[in-house]
PDB file of C-alpha atoms in Angstrom:
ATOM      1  CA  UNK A   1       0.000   0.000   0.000  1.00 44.00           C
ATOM      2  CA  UNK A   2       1.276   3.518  -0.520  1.00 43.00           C
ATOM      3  CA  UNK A   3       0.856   5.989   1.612  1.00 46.00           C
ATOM      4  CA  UNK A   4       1.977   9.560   1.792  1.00 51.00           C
ATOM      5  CA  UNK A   5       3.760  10.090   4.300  1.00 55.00           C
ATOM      6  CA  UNK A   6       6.096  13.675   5.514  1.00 53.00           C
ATOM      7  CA  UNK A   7       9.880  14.452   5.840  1.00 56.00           C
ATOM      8  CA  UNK A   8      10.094  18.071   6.734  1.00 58.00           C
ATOM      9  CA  UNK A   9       7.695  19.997   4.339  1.00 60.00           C
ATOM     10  CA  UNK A  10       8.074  17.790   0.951  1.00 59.00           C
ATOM     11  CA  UNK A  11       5.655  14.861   0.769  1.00 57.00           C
ATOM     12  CA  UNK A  12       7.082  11.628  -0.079  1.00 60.00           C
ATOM     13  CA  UNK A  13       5.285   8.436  -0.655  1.00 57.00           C
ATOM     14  CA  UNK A  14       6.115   5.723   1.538  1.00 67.00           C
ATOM     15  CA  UNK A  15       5.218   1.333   1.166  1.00 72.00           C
ATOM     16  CA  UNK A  16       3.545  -0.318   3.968  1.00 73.00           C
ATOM     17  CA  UNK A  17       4.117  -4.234   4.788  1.00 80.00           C
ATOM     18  CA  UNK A  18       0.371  -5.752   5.913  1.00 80.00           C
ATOM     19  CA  UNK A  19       2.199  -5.844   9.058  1.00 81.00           C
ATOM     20  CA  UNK A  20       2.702  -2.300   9.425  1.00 78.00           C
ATOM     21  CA  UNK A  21      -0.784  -1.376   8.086  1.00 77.00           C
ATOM     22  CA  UNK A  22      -2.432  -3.987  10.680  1.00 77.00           C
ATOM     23  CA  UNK A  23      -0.233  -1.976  13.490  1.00 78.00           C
ATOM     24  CA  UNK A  24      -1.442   1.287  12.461  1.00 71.00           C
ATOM     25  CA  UNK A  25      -4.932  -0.045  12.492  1.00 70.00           C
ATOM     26  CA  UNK A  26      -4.572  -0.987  16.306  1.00 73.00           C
ATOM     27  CA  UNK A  27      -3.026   2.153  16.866  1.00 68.00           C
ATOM     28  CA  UNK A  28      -5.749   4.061  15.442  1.00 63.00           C
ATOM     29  CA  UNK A  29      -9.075   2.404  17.391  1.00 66.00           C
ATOM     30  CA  UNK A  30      -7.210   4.479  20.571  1.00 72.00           C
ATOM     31  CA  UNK A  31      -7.400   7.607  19.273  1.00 83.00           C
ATOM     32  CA  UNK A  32      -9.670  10.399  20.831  1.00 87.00           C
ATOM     33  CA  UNK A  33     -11.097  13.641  19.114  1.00 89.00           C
ATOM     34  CA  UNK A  34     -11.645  16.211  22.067  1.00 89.00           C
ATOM     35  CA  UNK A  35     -12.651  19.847  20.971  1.00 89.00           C
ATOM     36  CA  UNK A  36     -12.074  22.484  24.571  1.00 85.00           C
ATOM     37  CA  UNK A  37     -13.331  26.043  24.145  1.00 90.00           C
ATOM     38  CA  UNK A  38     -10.861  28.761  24.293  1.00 88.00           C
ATOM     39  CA  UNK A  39      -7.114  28.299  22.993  1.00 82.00           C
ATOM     40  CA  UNK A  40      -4.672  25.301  23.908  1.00 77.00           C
ATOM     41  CA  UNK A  41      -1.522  25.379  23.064  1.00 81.00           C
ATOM     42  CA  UNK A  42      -0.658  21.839  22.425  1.00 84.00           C
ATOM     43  CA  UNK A  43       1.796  20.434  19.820  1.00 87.00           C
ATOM     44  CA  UNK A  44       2.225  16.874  18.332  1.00 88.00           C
ATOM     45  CA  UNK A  45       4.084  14.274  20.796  1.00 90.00           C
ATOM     46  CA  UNK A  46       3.321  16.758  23.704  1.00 91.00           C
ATOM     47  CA  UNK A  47       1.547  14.432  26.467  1.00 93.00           C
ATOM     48  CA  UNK A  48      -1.556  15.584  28.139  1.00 91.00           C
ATOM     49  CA  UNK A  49      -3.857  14.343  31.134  1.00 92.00           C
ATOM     50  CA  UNK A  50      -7.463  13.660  30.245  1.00 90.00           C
ATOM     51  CA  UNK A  51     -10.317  12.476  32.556  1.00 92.00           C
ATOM     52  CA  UNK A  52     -13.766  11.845  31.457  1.00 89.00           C
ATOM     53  CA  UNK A  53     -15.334   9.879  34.192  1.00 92.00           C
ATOM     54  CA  UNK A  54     -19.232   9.686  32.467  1.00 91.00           C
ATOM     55  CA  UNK A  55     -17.420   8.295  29.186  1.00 87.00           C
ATOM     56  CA  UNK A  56     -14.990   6.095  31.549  1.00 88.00           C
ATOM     57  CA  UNK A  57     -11.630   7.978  30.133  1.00 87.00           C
ATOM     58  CA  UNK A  58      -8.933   8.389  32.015  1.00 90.00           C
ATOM     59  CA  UNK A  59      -5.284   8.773  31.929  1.00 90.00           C
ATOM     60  CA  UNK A  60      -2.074  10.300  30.258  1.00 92.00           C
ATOM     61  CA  UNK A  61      -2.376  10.898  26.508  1.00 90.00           C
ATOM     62  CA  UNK A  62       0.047  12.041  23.149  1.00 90.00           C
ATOM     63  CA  UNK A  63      -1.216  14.412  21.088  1.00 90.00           C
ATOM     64  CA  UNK A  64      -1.576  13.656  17.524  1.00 89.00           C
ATOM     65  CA  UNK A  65      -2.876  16.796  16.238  1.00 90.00           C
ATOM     66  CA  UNK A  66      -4.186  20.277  17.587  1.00 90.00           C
ATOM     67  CA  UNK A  67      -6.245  23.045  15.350  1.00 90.00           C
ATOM     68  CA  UNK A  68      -7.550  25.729  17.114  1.00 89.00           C
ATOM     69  CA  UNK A  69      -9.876  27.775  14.980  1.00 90.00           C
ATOM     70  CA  UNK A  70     -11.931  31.048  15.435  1.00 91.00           C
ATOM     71  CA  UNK A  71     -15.407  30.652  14.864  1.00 86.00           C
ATOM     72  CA  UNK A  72     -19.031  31.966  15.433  1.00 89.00           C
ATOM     73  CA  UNK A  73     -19.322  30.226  18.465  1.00 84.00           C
ATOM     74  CA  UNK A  74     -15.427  31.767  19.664  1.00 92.00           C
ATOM     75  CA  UNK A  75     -12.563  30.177  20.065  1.00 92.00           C
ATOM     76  CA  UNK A  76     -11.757  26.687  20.324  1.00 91.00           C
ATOM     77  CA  UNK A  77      -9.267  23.979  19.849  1.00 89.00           C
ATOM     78  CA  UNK A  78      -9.741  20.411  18.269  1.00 90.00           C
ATOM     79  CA  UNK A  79      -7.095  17.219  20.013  1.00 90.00           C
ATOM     80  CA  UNK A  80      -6.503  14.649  18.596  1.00 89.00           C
ATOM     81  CA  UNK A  81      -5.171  12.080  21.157  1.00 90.00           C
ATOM     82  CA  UNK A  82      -3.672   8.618  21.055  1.00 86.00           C
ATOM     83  CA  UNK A  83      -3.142   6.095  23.729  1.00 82.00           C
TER      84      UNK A  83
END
């Protein structure tokens, strides 16, 4: 499978092994999508404490991605979060 993949700003395409492809698949059923009013400054690999005891979530996180945008409804910023 090829993928595109990043090294610095140029894109580059990348192969995957089945192997790799199945791990990235495991990896990504642990991600969470959390969107916090106001501005967070958060950047990729930073780790972050999350506890959401009616949805049973809790404990230290990486962040994946963070967008904060600007909106009619204010600010806010979107996580992206991985186990």
């Amino acid at each position: 499978m090829k993928v595109q993949g990043l090294t610095g700003n140029k894109v580059r395409a990348t192969w995957r092994t089945a192997a790799q492809r199945l791990e990235d698949a495991r990896r990504d059923k642990h991600l969470i999508e959390v969107c916090v009013p106001g501005s967070f400054t958060a950047q990729p690999l930073d780790r972050v404490e999350l506890t959401l005891p009616a949805m049973g979530v809790e404990g230290v996180f990486t962040v994946q991605t963070a967008e904060s945008v600007c909106g009619d409804a204010g600010v806010s910023c979107t996580l992206t979060l991985r186990e």
